[in-house]
Amino acid sequence: MASRTVCSGAVLGALVAALLASPAHAVEHRPGTAAAPDALPAPDTAALGTLLRTALKQGAPGAMARIDDHRLSYDDHATVYTATEGVADRGSGDWISTADRFRIGSVTKTFSAVVLLQLAAEGRVKLDDPVNHYLPGLLPDDRITVRHVLSHRSGLYDYADELFARTVPGFEAVRTKVFTYRQLLALSLKHPRTQAPGAAYAYSNTNFVVVGMLIEKLTGHPVRTAYENRVIRPLKLNDTFYVHPATKIPGRYARGYLTPDEAASPPVDATEQTMSWAQSAGALISSTRDLNTFFSALLGGRLLPPAQLAQMERWIPAGTGQAYGLGLRRRDLSCGVSVYGHTGAVQGYYTYAFTSKDGRRSLAALANTSNNGPVQRTMLRTLESAFCGKRTKALGATDLPGTATENDLAQ
């Protein structure tokens, strides 16, 4: 039987002064962000619960959300709101919990961008240099820069479009497969480029495969090591893992269910897979708590120096009510508030993880289904409840920002 809880309480903020003792890439937050009171309206937790119940009616086995609200500073006691509906496991009937881990899909892209921008801060890569300067002969066009791949303006075809043209057969074909980065890039380069380098935003997982290759070239280590040393350990993200090519999620987790393209077909349990088809574009595992900690730290200036964070926030149009920077998405809400983060759509999971401009209010929300447009649009509305509160305007389908398809792993 499905359960629901909505609660609030004070817990110690995850970002404490100890973070500043982490490796050299960690920096102090931007001046002025800690003293001003939070002007956001209170979250509408009743509306949040209603949205999660709606997601269940639309086919999600379970849905959950967590809001961390640091009212005065990152080091104060945060107010935490949690809401859960439904089950983490359709077989056992175990209730879903905000303590559950899950696959975060393309939210991984922000982690990858942070690592590469830290390397830029260290002088090890220049954003406007050609990718081929660091990986000679890798790409067919010397004009494609590091900035272009981070902002989805390279023109490289998204290999996932071909892999998942048919949702379930495509997934089953790669579920246990192990790819190299170069094999994934080769899948892309079989196709013509979609546009000239530096043109408009055009989402492609291929871009962040290239980002992963750059990270490994520049550091001399696997991306797992870069994530762990530069983000996971400094922020004490105890629920965040890069296990590729292992197929299991460590510890307590929510199972993920992929909706087939054929109507009335039963959902496919997609929990266990190598995630090799995504890697630095989408293979991380995390939790709502860790995602809120991560995005609060990022927008609060604790992961990047001001110059690199400013580069990350150089926005280009990316659809109605949204813009894209360098591995970071901005969504503009109905109440005039903008929020910053990323979405993730990987087989079995829809994730929304966003924070306020100052990083002091963060939302992470999950539904353990995918290839289900109505659920995806409903989960998008959790941003309104979390950041606009009761100021949320009535939104129709045409008012919602563009959402991802299953093929692009999560826009």
GROMACS .gro file of N, CA, C and O in nm, residues 201 316-324 329-332 400-403 411:
model
   76
  201TYR      N    1   2.192   2.644  -2.922
  201TYR     CA    2   2.188   2.530  -2.830
  201TYR      C    3   2.119   2.411  -2.897
  201TYR      O    4   2.011   2.424  -2.955
  316ILE      N    5   2.253   3.095  -2.269
  316ILE     CA    6   2.203   3.101  -2.406
  316ILE      C    7   2.062   3.043  -2.405
  316ILE      O    8   2.028   2.958  -2.322
  317PRO      N    9   1.974   3.091  -2.494
  317PRO     CA   10   1.836   3.040  -2.496
  317PRO      C   11   1.834   2.890  -2.519
  317PRO      O   12   1.910   2.836  -2.600
  318ALA      N   13   1.743   2.822  -2.446
  318ALA     CA   14   1.735   2.676  -2.456
  318ALA      C   15   1.589   2.631  -2.449
  318ALA      O   16   1.558   2.530  -2.387
  319GLY      N   17   1.499   2.707  -2.511
  319GLY     CA   18   1.358   2.671  -2.508
  319GLY      C   19   1.279   2.770  -2.424
  319GLY      O   20   1.334   2.856  -2.355
  320THR      N   21   1.148   2.755  -2.427
  320THR     CA   22   1.059   2.846  -2.356
  320THR      C   23   1.087   2.845  -2.206
  320THR      O   24   1.087   2.740  -2.143
  321GLY      N   25   1.114   2.961  -2.150
  321GLY     CA   26   1.130   2.973  -2.006
  321GLY      C   27   1.255   2.908  -1.951
  321GLY      O   28   1.263   2.880  -1.832
  322GLN      N   29   1.355   2.886  -2.034
  322GLN     CA   30   1.476   2.823  -1.984
  322GLN      C   31   1.597   2.865  -2.067
  322GLN      O   32   1.585   2.909  -2.182
  323ALA      N   33   1.714   2.853  -2.005
  323ALA     CA   34   1.840   2.886  -2.070
  323ALA      C   35   1.945   2.786  -2.021
  323ALA      O   36   1.926   2.718  -1.921
  324TYR      N   37   2.056   2.779  -2.095
  324TYR     CA   38   2.162   2.685  -2.061
  324TYR      C   39   2.293   2.759  -2.055
  324TYR      O   40   2.322   2.846  -2.137
  329ARG      N   41   2.150   2.445  -1.609
  329ARG     CA   42   2.027   2.494  -1.668
  329ARG      C   43   1.961   2.599  -1.577
  329ARG      O   44   1.964   2.585  -1.455
  330ARG      N   45   1.905   2.701  -1.639
  330ARG     CA   46   1.822   2.798  -1.567
  330ARG      C   47   1.678   2.782  -1.611
  330ARG      O   48   1.650   2.776  -1.730
  331ARG      N   49   1.588   2.773  -1.513
  331ARG     CA   50   1.445   2.770  -1.544
  331ARG      C   51   1.380   2.892  -1.481
  331ARG      O   52   1.405   2.924  -1.364
  332ASP      N   53   1.295   2.958  -1.559
  332ASP     CA   54   1.226   3.078  -1.516
  332ASP      C   55   1.082   3.042  -1.482
  332ASP      O   56   1.005   2.996  -1.567
  400LEU      N   57   0.455   2.534  -1.999
  400LEU     CA   58   0.568   2.465  -1.939
  400LEU      C   59   0.690   2.475  -2.028
  400LEU      O   60   0.680   2.466  -2.150
  401PRO      N   61   0.809   2.491  -1.967
  401PRO     CA   62   0.931   2.486  -2.047
  401PRO      C   63   0.943   2.353  -2.118
  401PRO      O   64   0.886   2.252  -2.074
  402GLY      N   65   1.015   2.352  -2.229
  402GLY     CA   66   1.035   2.228  -2.303
  402GLY      C   67   1.097   2.121  -2.215
  402GLY      O   68   1.183   2.148  -2.134
  403THR      N   69   1.051   1.998  -2.229
  403THR     CA   70   1.101   1.888  -2.148
  403THR      C   71   1.176   1.789  -2.234
  403THR      O   72   1.164   1.787  -2.356
  411GLN      N   73   1.722   1.657  -2.049
  411GLN     CA   74   1.762   1.794  -2.077
  411GLN      C   75   1.757   1.881  -1.953
  411GLN      O   76   1.721   1.845  -1.850
   0.00000   0.00000   0.00000
